Amino acid sequence: MAEADTSQRTPGAVRGVLAPLALAQFICSFAGSNMNVMINDISEDLDTTVQGVQVAITIFLLVMAALMIPGGKLTDRYGRKRCFLTGLAVYGVGALLSAAAPGLGVLILGNSILEGIGTALLIPPVYILTTLLFTDMTSRARAFGTVMALGGIGAAAGPLIGGLITSAISWRAAFVFQAVVIALIIMLSRRIKDPLPPDPTRPFDTGGAVLSAVGLILLVTGILAADDNVWLMLALIVLGALVLLWFFLWVRAKERAGEEPLLPTSLFRNRTSNLGLVTQNIQWLVLMGTSFVVAAYLQVVRGYDAIQTGVIFTAATLGLLVSSLAAARLARRHAQRTLIMAGFMLTTAGVAVLLALVGGSPSPWAFAPGLLLIGLGLGVMLTPSVNIVQSSFPEDQQGEISGLSRSVSNLGSSLGTAIAGTILVAGLTTHAYAAAMITLAVLGLAGLAAAAFLPRSTGSGTVP
């Protein structure tokens, strides 16, 4: 492996690099949630349905999940900065195309496909560069805290910012806003220098990339089909599972032949990392599932507009901001396992409060306490989960683990929107809302159980 370039690891240079990386995570997370408050506006303007908008949101998240592993792998071959800038450019084109979309099909092409591909190219370099540039656990926790804080705020504040822009101008202007932020990130990225040189001779497993992407797409598409055709749902899920099994066998065959697969099985031999990946998946599943369900319920059932819906979500944004800003201090004082468990407890309690208060009160502010708890909980645990996974592997595996980590997280996001959204859209009533929230609470408890199995020694000083 080529030796890392340490020329940019001075404190000033590193701080300069962190700004575009954190902004990139912000805008990608923002894109995943801001459409939630535009459901009515987009449906009316493009002559589609709530389910049509749900499909567009889910496809965006799914494209990210399906292509994140190949995207991480490409960073080794072409370089982290080049992939980062290419991803930004593709994303920007997709945002502008979405702003001018005459119908749902073009919106899906711009937002779901092009923005999804751009995100899959640009996000792995964010995590690889953060890991490579911040070498000690304390500074790395602080850096990941900044990146994850802006990512979480982007997801939580997406409804508010999107609602303000939609109400003041148009839902199309929200996509122009994304393009403007992308242009700013490209300008700030000029100071980035790749710590590791690209290796053009590094092989790329095209067959593995296709199999992994197809398997994930079939799996989530099956969940989306649940409210239309149960047999189609089962067929797609089973087919998706079979394709993923084929992908696993493909990887094993590549390794036995001495060739480099898309994703080496050695990544799954680290128990701590595996548990960290499970917690990441469920964190984003609960966040995006709650965001879609609450936003759709407020607009379709209660009749709130985009700005009213966005304002209600400020409680989650505030909670996430407060706990994320304290991430570095919490990492010094508490074991990462403790932080993740506490985060799941707060988040699951928040879902329970949403379920309990909203059903019995017509006031929109009944949503605030639950959303505040969810924001606090997610802010506490997002950074430790990422730090555990990224820090479990050496520099030469950062491209692979970063792609896997972000794929798992984005798969959680798409599953959250698909599962909870499908339950809600199947019957837009208070009972459907309750069923979706109960499902999310149960999944939150599953995340807590996974976190409980993390090693107690996974603290602020070392990561096994």
CSV table of C-alpha atoms in Angstrom, one decimal:
chain,number,residue,atom,x,y,z
A,1,MET,CA,0.0,0.0,0.0
A,2,ALA,CA,1.2,3.5,-0.8
A,3,GLU,CA,2.3,5.6,2.2
A,4,ALA,CA,-0.1,8.3,3.3
A,5,ASP,CA,0.7,11.9,2.6
A,6,THR,CA,0.9,13.7,5.9
A,7,SER,CA,1.4,17.1,4.4
A,8,GLN,CA,-2.1,18.1,5.1
A,9,ARG,CA,-2.3,16.9,8.6
A,10,THR,CA,-1.4,20.2,10.3
A,11,PRO,CA,-4.3,21.5,12.5
A,12,GLY,CA,-5.1,24.5,10.3
A,13,ALA,CA,-5.2,22.5,7.0
A,14,VAL,CA,-7.3,19.8,8.6
A,15,ARG,CA,-9.8,22.2,9.9
A,16,GLY,CA,-10.1,23.8,6.5
A,17,VAL,CA,-10.8,20.4,4.9
A,18,LEU,CA,-13.5,19.5,7.5
A,19,ALA,CA,-15.9,22.3,6.3
A,20,PRO,CA,-16.6,21.0,2.8
A,21,LEU,CA,-16.8,17.4,4.1
A,22,ALA,CA,-19.3,18.3,6.8
A,23,LEU,CA,-21.3,20.5,4.4
A,24,ALA,CA,-21.4,17.6,1.9
A,25,GLN,CA,-22.9,15.3,4.5
A,26,PHE,CA,-25.4,18.0,5.4
A,27,ILE,CA,-26.7,18.5,1.9
A,28,CYS,CA,-27.0,14.8,1.2
A,29,SER,CA,-29.0,14.2,4.5
A,30,PHE,CA,-31.1,17.3,3.8
A,31,ALA,CA,-32.0,15.9,0.4
A,32,GLY,CA,-33.2,12.7,2.0
A,33,SER,CA,-35.8,14.5,4.2
A,34,ASN,CA,-36.7,17.9,2.8
A,35,MET,CA,-39.1,16.4,0.3
A,36,ASN,CA,-41.2,15.1,3.1
A,37,VAL,CA,-42.8,18.5,3.6
A,38,MET,CA,-43.4,19.0,-0.1
A,39,ILE,CA,-45.7,15.9,-0.5
A,40,ASN,CA,-48.9,17.9,-1.1
A,41,ASP,CA,-47.2,20.6,-3.3
A,42,ILE,CA,-45.4,18.1,-5.5
A,43,SER,CA,-48.4,15.8,-5.8
A,44,GLU,CA,-50.6,18.7,-7.0
A,45,ASP,CA,-47.9,20.3,-9.3
A,46,LEU,CA,-46.9,17.1,-11.0
A,47,ASP,CA,-50.3,15.5,-10.9
A,48,THR,CA,-49.2,12.5,-8.8
A,49,THR,CA,-50.0,10.9,-5.5
A,50,VAL,CA,-48.6,10.6,-2.0
A,51,GLN,CA,-47.4,7.1,-2.9
A,52,GLY,CA,-45.7,8.6,-6.0
A,53,VAL,CA,-43.7,11.0,-3.9
A,54,GLN,CA,-42.9,8.2,-1.4
A,55,VAL,CA,-41.5,6.1,-4.2
A,56,ALA,CA,-39.3,9.0,-5.4
A,57,ILE,CA,-37.9,9.5,-1.9
A,58,THR,CA,-37.3,5.8,-1.4
A,59,ILE,CA,-35.6,5.3,-4.7
A,60,PHE,CA,-33.2,8.2,-3.9
A,61,LEU,CA,-32.3,6.5,-0.6
A,62,LEU,CA,-32.1,3.1,-2.2
A,63,VAL,CA,-29.8,4.2,-5.1
A,64,MET,CA,-27.5,5.6,-2.4
A,65,ALA,CA,-27.5,2.3,-0.5
A,66,ALA,CA,-27.1,0.2,-3.6
A,67,LEU,CA,-24.2,2.2,-5.0
A,68,MET,CA,-22.4,3.2,-1.8
A,69,ILE,CA,-20.2,0.1,-1.6
A,70,PRO,CA,-19.0,0.4,-5.3
A,71,GLY,CA,-18.6,4.1,-4.6
A,72,GLY,CA,-16.3,3.4,-1.7
A,73,LYS,CA,-14.3,1.0,-3.7
A,74,LEU,CA,-13.8,3.4,-6.6
A,75,THR,CA,-12.0,5.8,-4.2
A,76,ASP,CA,-9.0,3.4,-4.1
A,77,ARG,CA,-8.7,3.3,-7.8
A,78,TYR,CA,-9.4,6.9,-8.8
A,79,GLY,CA,-8.6,8.8,-5.6
A,80,ARG,CA,-10.8,10.2,-2.9
A,81,LYS,CA,-10.8,13.9,-4.0
A,82,ARG,CA,-11.6,13.0,-7.6
A,83,CYS,CA,-14.6,10.8,-6.6
A,84,PHE,CA,-15.7,13.5,-4.2
A,85,LEU,CA,-15.7,16.2,-6.9
A,86,THR,CA,-17.3,14.0,-9.5
A,87,GLY,CA,-20.1,13.1,-7.1
A,88,LEU,CA,-20.7,16.8,-6.3
A,89,ALA,CA,-21.0,17.5,-10.1
A,90,VAL,CA,-23.4,14.7,-10.8
A,91,TYR,CA,-25.5,15.7,-7.7
A,92,GLY,CA,-25.6,19.3,-8.9
A,93,VAL,CA,-26.9,18.4,-12.3
A,94,GLY,CA,-29.5,16.2,-10.7
A,95,ALA,CA,-30.7,19.0,-8.4
A,96,LEU,CA,-31.1,21.4,-11.3
A,97,LEU,CA,-32.9,18.8,-13.4
A,98,SER,CA,-35.3,18.2,-10.4
A,99,ALA,CA,-36.0,21.9,-10.1
A,100,ALA,CA,-37.2,22.0,-13.8
A,101,ALA,CA,-39.0,18.6,-13.7
A,102,PRO,CA,-42.3,18.7,-15.7
A,103,GLY,CA,-43.5,15.4,-14.2
A,104,LEU,CA,-42.7,12.6,-11.7
A,105,GLY,CA,-40.5,10.7,-14.1
A,106,VAL,CA,-38.1,13.5,-14.6
A,107,LEU,CA,-38.1,14.2,-10.9
A,108,ILE,CA,-37.2,10.6,-10.2
A,109,LEU,CA,-34.4,10.9,-12.8
A,110,GLY,CA,-33.0,14.1,-11.3
A,111,ASN,CA,-33.5,13.6,-7.6
A,112,SER,CA,-33.7,9.8,-7.1
A,113,ILE,CA,-31.2,8.7,-9.8
A,114,LEU,CA,-28.6,11.4,-10.4
A,115,GLU,CA,-28.6,12.8,-6.9
A,116,GLY,CA,-28.5,9.3,-5.6
A,117,ILE,CA,-25.5,8.4,-7.8
A,118,GLY,CA,-23.7,11.6,-6.9
A,119,THR,CA,-24.2,11.0,-3.2
A,120,ALA,CA,-22.8,7.4,-3.5
A,121,LEU,CA,-19.7,8.8,-5.1
A,122,LEU,CA,-19.1,11.7,-2.7
A,123,ILE,CA,-20.1,10.4,0.7
A,124,PRO,CA,-17.4,7.5,1.1
A,125,PRO,CA,-14.6,10.1,0.6
A,126,VAL,CA,-16.1,12.2,3.4
A,127,TYR,CA,-15.6,9.4,5.9
A,128,ILE,CA,-12.3,8.1,4.4
A,129,LEU,CA,-10.7,11.5,4.5
A,130,THR,CA,-12.0,12.2,8.0
A,131,THR,CA,-10.5,8.9,9.2
A,132,LEU,CA,-7.2,9.4,7.5
A,133,LEU,CA,-6.7,13.0,8.5
A,134,PHE,CA,-7.7,12.7,12.2
A,135,THR,CA,-5.4,9.9,13.6
A,136,ASP,CA,-6.1,10.0,17.3
A,137,MET,CA,-9.4,8.9,18.9
A,138,THR,CA,-10.2,12.3,20.5
A,139,SER,CA,-9.7,14.4,17.4
A,140,ARG,CA,-11.4,11.8,15.2
A,141,ALA,CA,-14.4,11.7,17.5
A,142,ARG,CA,-14.6,15.5,17.3
A,143,ALA,CA,-14.3,15.5,13.5
A,144,PHE,CA,-16.9,12.7,13.1
A,145,GLY,CA,-19.1,14.6,15.6
A,146,THR,CA,-19.0,17.7,13.3
A,147,VAL,CA,-19.7,15.6,10.2
A,148,MET,CA,-22.5,13.6,11.8
A,149,ALA,CA,-23.9,16.7,13.5
A,150,LEU,CA,-24.4,18.4,10.2
A,151,GLY,CA,-25.7,15.2,8.7
A,152,GLY,CA,-28.2,14.8,11.4
A,153,ILE,CA,-29.2,18.4,11.3
A,154,GLY,CA,-29.6,18.2,7.6
A,155,ALA,CA,-32.0,15.3,8.0
A,156,ALA,CA,-33.8,16.9,11.0
A,157,ALA,CA,-33.9,20.5,9.6
A,158,GLY,CA,-34.7,19.3,6.1
A,159,PRO,CA,-38.4,19.6,6.7
A,160,LEU,CA,-38.0,23.1,8.2
A,161,ILE,CA,-35.7,24.5,5.5
A,162,GLY,CA,-37.7,22.8,2.8
A,163,GLY,CA,-40.9,24.1,4.3
A,164,LEU,CA,-39.7,27.7,4.4
A,165,ILE,CA,-38.4,27.6,0.8
A,166,THR,CA,-41.6,25.8,-0.5
A,167,SER,CA,-43.9,28.2,1.3
A,168,ALA,CA,-42.0,31.4,0.4
A,169,ILE,CA,-41.1,30.5,-3.2
A,170,SER,CA,-41.8,27.0,-4.5
A,171,TRP,CA,-40.8,23.4,-3.9
A,172,ARG,CA,-38.6,23.7,-7.0
A,173,ALA,CA,-36.5,26.4,-5.3
A,174,ALA,CA,-35.5,23.9,-2.7
A,175,PHE,CA,-33.6,22.0,-5.4
A,176,VAL,CA,-32.0,25.2,-6.6
A,177,PHE,CA,-30.9,25.7,-2.9
A,178,GLN,CA,-29.2,22.3,-3.1
A,179,ALA,CA,-27.4,23.2,-6.3
A,180,VAL,CA,-26.1,26.4,-4.7
A,181,VAL,CA,-24.8,24.6,-1.7
A,182,ILE,CA,-23.1,22.1,-4.0
A,183,ALA,CA,-21.3,24.9,-5.9
A,184,LEU,CA,-20.1,26.3,-2.5
A,185,ILE,CA,-18.7,22.9,-1.5
A,186,ILE,CA,-16.9,22.6,-4.8
A,187,MET,CA,-15.3,26.0,-4.2
A,188,LEU,CA,-14.2,25.0,-0.6
A,189,SER,CA,-12.9,21.7,-1.8
A,190,ARG,CA,-10.0,23.3,-3.6
A,191,ARG,CA,-7.9,23.1,-0.4
A,192,ILE,CA,-8.4,19.3,-0.1
A,193,LYS,CA,-5.3,17.2,-0.8
A,194,ASP,CA,-5.7,13.4,-1.0
A,195,PRO,CA,-3.8,11.8,1.9
A,196,LEU,CA,-3.3,8.6,-0.2
A,197,PRO,CA,-2.4,8.5,-3.9
A,198,PRO,CA,-4.9,6.7,-6.2
A,199,ASP,CA,-4.0,3.2,-7.5
A,200,PRO,CA,-5.2,2.9,-11.1
A,201,THR,CA,-4.2,-0.7,-11.2
A,202,ARG,CA,-6.6,-1.6,-8.4
A,203,PRO,CA,-9.2,-4.0,-9.8
A,204,PHE,CA,-12.9,-3.3,-9.7
A,205,ASP,CA,-15.4,-6.1,-9.2
A,206,THR,CA,-18.1,-5.1,-11.7
A,207,GLY,CA,-20.0,-8.4,-11.3
A,208,GLY,CA,-20.1,-8.0,-7.5
A,209,ALA,CA,-21.3,-4.4,-7.8
A,210,VAL,CA,-24.2,-5.4,-10.1
A,211,LEU,CA,-25.3,-8.3,-7.9
A,212,SER,CA,-25.1,-6.2,-4.6
A,213,ALA,CA,-27.1,-3.4,-6.2
A,214,VAL,CA,-29.8,-5.6,-7.8
A,215,GLY,CA,-30.2,-7.6,-4.6
A,216,LEU,CA,-30.8,-4.4,-2.4
A,217,ILE,CA,-33.1,-2.9,-5.0
A,218,LEU,CA,-35.3,-6.0,-5.2
A,219,LEU,CA,-35.4,-6.2,-1.4
A,220,VAL,CA,-36.7,-2.6,-0.8
A,221,THR,CA,-38.9,-2.7,-3.9
A,222,GLY,CA,-40.6,-5.7,-2.4
A,223,ILE,CA,-41.4,-3.8,0.8
A,224,LEU,CA,-42.8,-0.9,-1.3
A,225,ALA,CA,-45.1,-3.4,-3.1
A,226,ALA,CA,-46.7,-4.5,0.2
A,227,ASP,CA,-49.8,-2.3,0.0
A,228,ASP,CA,-50.5,-3.3,-3.7
A,229,ASN,CA,-49.8,-7.0,-4.0
A,230,VAL,CA,-48.7,-9.3,-1.1
A,231,TRP,CA,-47.6,-12.0,-3.5
A,232,LEU,CA,-45.5,-9.6,-5.5
A,233,MET,CA,-44.0,-8.3,-2.3
A,234,LEU,CA,-43.0,-11.9,-1.2
A,235,ALA,CA,-41.6,-12.7,-4.7
A,236,LEU,CA,-39.4,-9.6,-4.8
A,237,ILE,CA,-38.1,-10.0,-1.3
A,238,VAL,CA,-37.3,-13.7,-1.9
A,239,LEU,CA,-35.7,-12.9,-5.2
A,240,GLY,CA,-33.7,-10.1,-3.6
A,241,ALA,CA,-32.5,-12.4,-0.9
A,242,LEU,CA,-31.4,-15.0,-3.5
A,243,VAL,CA,-29.5,-12.4,-5.4
A,244,LEU,CA,-27.7,-11.3,-2.2
A,245,LEU,CA,-26.8,-14.9,-1.5
A,246,TRP,CA,-25.4,-15.1,-5.1
A,247,PHE,CA,-23.4,-12.0,-4.3
A,248,PHE,CA,-22.0,-13.7,-1.2
A,249,LEU,CA,-21.1,-16.8,-3.1
A,250,TRP,CA,-19.5,-14.6,-5.9
A,251,VAL,CA,-17.3,-12.9,-3.3
A,252,ARG,CA,-16.2,-16.2,-1.7
A,253,ALA,CA,-15.3,-17.6,-5.2
A,254,LYS,CA,-13.3,-14.4,-6.0
A,255,GLU,CA,-11.4,-14.8,-2.7
A,256,ARG,CA,-10.7,-18.5,-3.3
A,257,ALA,CA,-9.3,-17.6,-6.7
A,258,GLY,CA,-7.0,-15.0,-5.2
A,259,GLU,CA,-8.8,-12.1,-6.8
A,260,GLU,CA,-10.0,-8.9,-5.1
A,261,PRO,CA,-13.8,-8.9,-4.6
A,262,LEU,CA,-16.0,-5.8,-4.2
A,263,LEU,CA,-16.4,-6.5,-0.5
A,264,PRO,CA,-14.0,-8.9,1.3
A,265,THR,CA,-15.6,-11.2,3.8
A,266,SER,CA,-12.9,-10.1,6.3
A,267,LEU,CA,-14.9,-7.0,6.9
A,268,PHE,CA,-17.6,-9.1,8.6
A,269,ARG,CA,-15.2,-10.9,11.0
A,270,ASN,CA,-15.0,-8.0,13.4
A,271,ARG,CA,-17.8,-8.5,15.9
A,272,THR,CA,-17.6,-4.9,17.2
A,273,SER,CA,-17.8,-3.4,13.7
A,274,ASN,CA,-20.7,-5.7,12.8
A,275,LEU,CA,-22.7,-4.6,15.9
A,276,GLY,CA,-21.8,-1.0,15.0
A,277,LEU,CA,-23.2,-1.4,11.5
A,278,VAL,CA,-26.5,-2.8,12.9
A,279,THR,CA,-26.9,0.2,15.2
A,280,GLN,CA,-26.1,2.6,12.3
A,281,ASN,CA,-28.8,0.9,10.1
A,282,ILE,CA,-31.5,1.1,12.8
A,283,GLN,CA,-30.6,4.7,13.7
A,284,TRP,CA,-31.2,6.0,10.2
A,285,LEU,CA,-34.2,3.7,9.7
A,286,VAL,CA,-35.9,5.3,12.8
A,287,LEU,CA,-34.9,8.8,11.8
A,288,MET,CA,-36.1,8.7,8.2
A,289,GLY,CA,-39.1,6.5,9.0
A,290,THR,CA,-40.3,8.9,11.7
A,291,SER,CA,-39.6,11.9,9.4
A,292,PHE,CA,-41.7,10.6,6.6
A,293,VAL,CA,-44.6,9.3,8.8
A,294,VAL,CA,-44.9,12.4,10.8
A,295,ALA,CA,-44.6,14.8,7.8
A,296,ALA,CA,-47.1,12.8,5.7
A,297,TYR,CA,-49.6,12.5,8.6
A,298,LEU,CA,-49.4,16.3,9.3
A,299,GLN,CA,-50.0,17.2,5.7
A,300,VAL,CA,-52.4,14.6,4.4
A,301,VAL,CA,-54.4,13.8,7.5
A,302,ARG,CA,-54.3,17.1,9.5
A,303,GLY,CA,-54.0,19.4,6.5
A,304,TYR,CA,-50.9,21.4,7.5
A,305,ASP,CA,-48.9,23.2,4.9
A,306,ALA,CA,-45.1,22.9,4.2
A,307,ILE,CA,-44.1,25.7,6.6
A,308,GLN,CA,-46.3,24.5,9.5
A,309,THR,CA,-44.9,21.0,9.1
A,310,GLY,CA,-41.3,22.2,8.9
A,311,VAL,CA,-41.7,24.4,12.1
A,312,ILE,CA,-43.0,21.4,14.0
A,313,PHE,CA,-39.8,19.5,13.1
A,314,THR,CA,-37.6,22.2,14.7
A,315,ALA,CA,-37.9,20.3,18.0
A,316,ALA,CA,-36.0,17.4,16.5
A,317,THR,CA,-33.4,19.7,14.9
A,318,LEU,CA,-32.8,21.5,18.3
A,319,GLY,CA,-32.4,18.1,20.1
A,320,LEU,CA,-30.0,16.8,17.5
A,321,LEU,CA,-28.0,20.1,17.5
A,322,VAL,CA,-27.6,20.1,21.3
A,323,SER,CA,-26.5,16.5,21.6
A,324,SER,CA,-24.3,16.6,18.5
A,325,LEU,CA,-22.4,19.6,19.7
A,326,ALA,CA,-21.7,17.8,22.9
A,327,ALA,CA,-20.4,14.7,21.1
A,328,ALA,CA,-16.7,15.3,21.7
A,329,ARG,CA,-17.2,16.0,25.4
A,330,LEU,CA,-19.4,13.0,25.8
A,331,ALA,CA,-16.9,10.7,24.0
A,332,ARG,CA,-14.2,11.7,26.5
A,333,ARG,CA,-16.4,11.0,29.5
A,334,HIS,CA,-18.4,7.9,28.5
A,335,ALA,CA,-17.8,4.6,26.7
A,336,GLN,CA,-19.2,4.6,23.2
A,337,ARG,CA,-21.3,1.6,24.0
A,338,THR,CA,-22.9,3.6,26.8
A,339,LEU,CA,-23.6,6.5,24.4
A,340,ILE,CA,-25.2,4.3,21.8
A,341,MET,CA,-27.5,2.6,24.3
A,342,ALA,CA,-28.5,5.9,25.9
A,343,GLY,CA,-29.2,7.2,22.4
A,344,PHE,CA,-31.5,4.3,21.6
A,345,MET,CA,-33.3,4.7,24.9
A,346,LEU,CA,-34.0,8.4,24.3
A,347,THR,CA,-35.0,7.8,20.7
A,348,THR,CA,-37.4,4.9,21.4
A,349,ALA,CA,-38.9,7.0,24.3
A,350,GLY,CA,-39.4,9.8,21.8
A,351,VAL,CA,-41.3,7.5,19.4
A,352,ALA,CA,-43.4,6.3,22.3
A,353,VAL,CA,-44.2,9.9,23.3
A,354,LEU,CA,-45.2,10.7,19.7
A,355,LEU,CA,-47.5,7.8,19.8
A,356,ALA,CA,-49.0,8.6,23.2
A,357,LEU,CA,-49.5,12.4,22.9
A,358,VAL,CA,-50.4,12.9,19.3
A,359,GLY,CA,-53.4,10.5,19.3
A,360,GLY,CA,-55.0,12.3,22.2
A,361,SER,CA,-54.3,15.9,21.3
A,362,PRO,CA,-55.3,18.1,18.2
A,363,SER,CA,-52.5,20.5,18.9
A,364,PRO,CA,-49.5,20.4,16.5
A,365,TRP,CA,-47.2,21.1,19.5
A,366,ALA,CA,-48.1,17.6,20.8
A,367,PHE,CA,-45.4,16.4,18.4
A,368,ALA,CA,-42.6,18.6,20.0
A,369,PRO,CA,-41.7,16.5,23.1
A,370,GLY,CA,-41.4,13.3,21.1
A,371,LEU,CA,-39.4,14.9,18.3
A,372,LEU,CA,-37.1,16.6,20.8
A,373,LEU,CA,-36.3,13.3,22.5
A,374,ILE,CA,-35.7,11.6,19.1
A,375,GLY,CA,-33.3,14.4,18.1
A,376,LEU,CA,-31.4,14.2,21.4
A,377,GLY,CA,-31.1,10.4,21.2
A,378,LEU,CA,-29.9,10.4,17.6
A,379,GLY,CA,-27.4,13.1,18.2
A,380,VAL,CA,-25.9,11.2,21.2
A,381,MET,CA,-25.4,7.9,19.2
A,382,LEU,CA,-24.7,8.8,15.6
A,383,THR,CA,-21.0,9.7,16.1
A,384,PRO,CA,-20.0,6.8,18.3
A,385,SER,CA,-21.5,4.2,15.9
A,386,VAL,CA,-19.6,5.6,13.0
A,387,ASN,CA,-16.4,6.0,15.0
A,388,ILE,CA,-16.6,2.4,16.2
A,389,VAL,CA,-16.9,1.0,12.7
A,390,GLN,CA,-14.4,3.3,10.9
A,391,SER,CA,-11.8,2.9,13.7
A,392,SER,CA,-12.0,-0.9,13.6
A,393,PHE,CA,-10.0,-1.1,10.3
A,394,PRO,CA,-6.6,0.0,9.0
A,395,GLU,CA,-6.0,2.7,6.4
A,396,ASP,CA,-5.9,0.2,3.5
A,397,GLN,CA,-9.4,-0.9,4.2
A,398,GLN,CA,-11.0,2.5,4.7
A,399,GLY,CA,-12.4,2.6,1.2
A,400,GLU,CA,-14.2,-0.7,1.6
A,401,ILE,CA,-15.5,-0.1,5.2
A,402,SER,CA,-16.6,3.4,4.4
A,403,GLY,CA,-18.6,2.2,1.4
A,404,LEU,CA,-20.1,-0.6,3.5
A,405,SER,CA,-20.8,1.7,6.4
A,406,ARG,CA,-22.6,4.3,4.4
A,407,SER,CA,-24.5,1.7,2.4
A,408,VAL,CA,-25.8,0.1,5.6
A,409,SER,CA,-26.9,3.5,6.9
A,410,ASN,CA,-28.6,4.5,3.7
A,411,LEU,CA,-30.2,1.1,3.4
A,412,GLY,CA,-31.6,1.9,6.9
A,413,SER,CA,-32.9,5.2,5.6
A,414,SER,CA,-34.6,3.6,2.6
A,415,LEU,CA,-36.0,0.8,4.7
A,416,GLY,CA,-37.4,3.3,7.2
A,417,THR,CA,-39.2,5.2,4.5
A,418,ALA,CA,-40.3,2.0,2.7
A,419,ILE,CA,-41.5,0.1,5.8
A,420,ALA,CA,-43.1,2.9,7.9
A,421,GLY,CA,-44.3,4.8,4.8
A,422,THR,CA,-45.9,1.7,3.3
A,423,ILE,CA,-47.8,1.1,6.5
A,424,LEU,CA,-49.0,4.7,6.6
A,425,VAL,CA,-49.9,5.1,2.9
A,426,ALA,CA,-51.8,1.8,3.0
A,427,GLY,CA,-54.4,3.7,5.1
A,428,LEU,CA,-53.9,7.4,5.8
A,429,THR,CA,-55.6,7.4,9.2
A,430,THR,CA,-54.8,7.7,12.9
A,431,HIS,CA,-54.7,3.9,13.2
A,432,ALA,CA,-52.2,3.6,10.3
A,433,TYR,CA,-50.1,6.4,12.0
A,434,ALA,CA,-50.1,4.4,15.2
A,435,ALA,CA,-49.1,1.2,13.5
A,436,ALA,CA,-46.2,2.8,11.7
A,437,MET,CA,-44.9,4.4,14.9
A,438,ILE,CA,-45.2,1.2,16.9
A,439,THR,CA,-43.2,-0.6,14.2
A,440,LEU,CA,-40.5,2.1,14.5
A,441,ALA,CA,-40.5,1.8,18.3
A,442,VAL,CA,-40.0,-2.0,18.1
A,443,LEU,CA,-37.1,-1.5,15.7
A,444,GLY,CA,-35.6,1.0,18.1
A,445,LEU,CA,-35.7,-1.6,20.8
A,446,ALA,CA,-33.9,-4.0,18.5
A,447,GLY,CA,-31.2,-1.4,18.0
A,448,LEU,CA,-30.9,-1.0,21.8
A,449,ALA,CA,-30.4,-4.8,22.1
A,450,ALA,CA,-27.7,-4.8,19.5
A,451,ALA,CA,-25.9,-2.0,21.3
A,452,ALA,CA,-26.0,-3.9,24.5
A,453,PHE,CA,-23.8,-6.6,23.0
A,454,LEU,CA,-21.1,-4.1,22.1
A,455,PRO,CA,-17.9,-4.7,24.2
A,456,ARG,CA,-17.9,-2.7,27.4
A,457,SER,CA,-14.2,-1.7,26.7
A,458,THR,CA,-15.2,0.2,23.6
A,459,GLY,CA,-14.5,3.6,25.1
A,460,SER,CA,-13.0,6.9,24.3
A,461,GLY,CA,-9.4,5.7,24.3
A,462,THR,CA,-9.4,2.6,22.1
A,463,VAL,CA,-11.6,0.7,19.7
A,464,PRO,CA,-11.0,-3.0,19.5
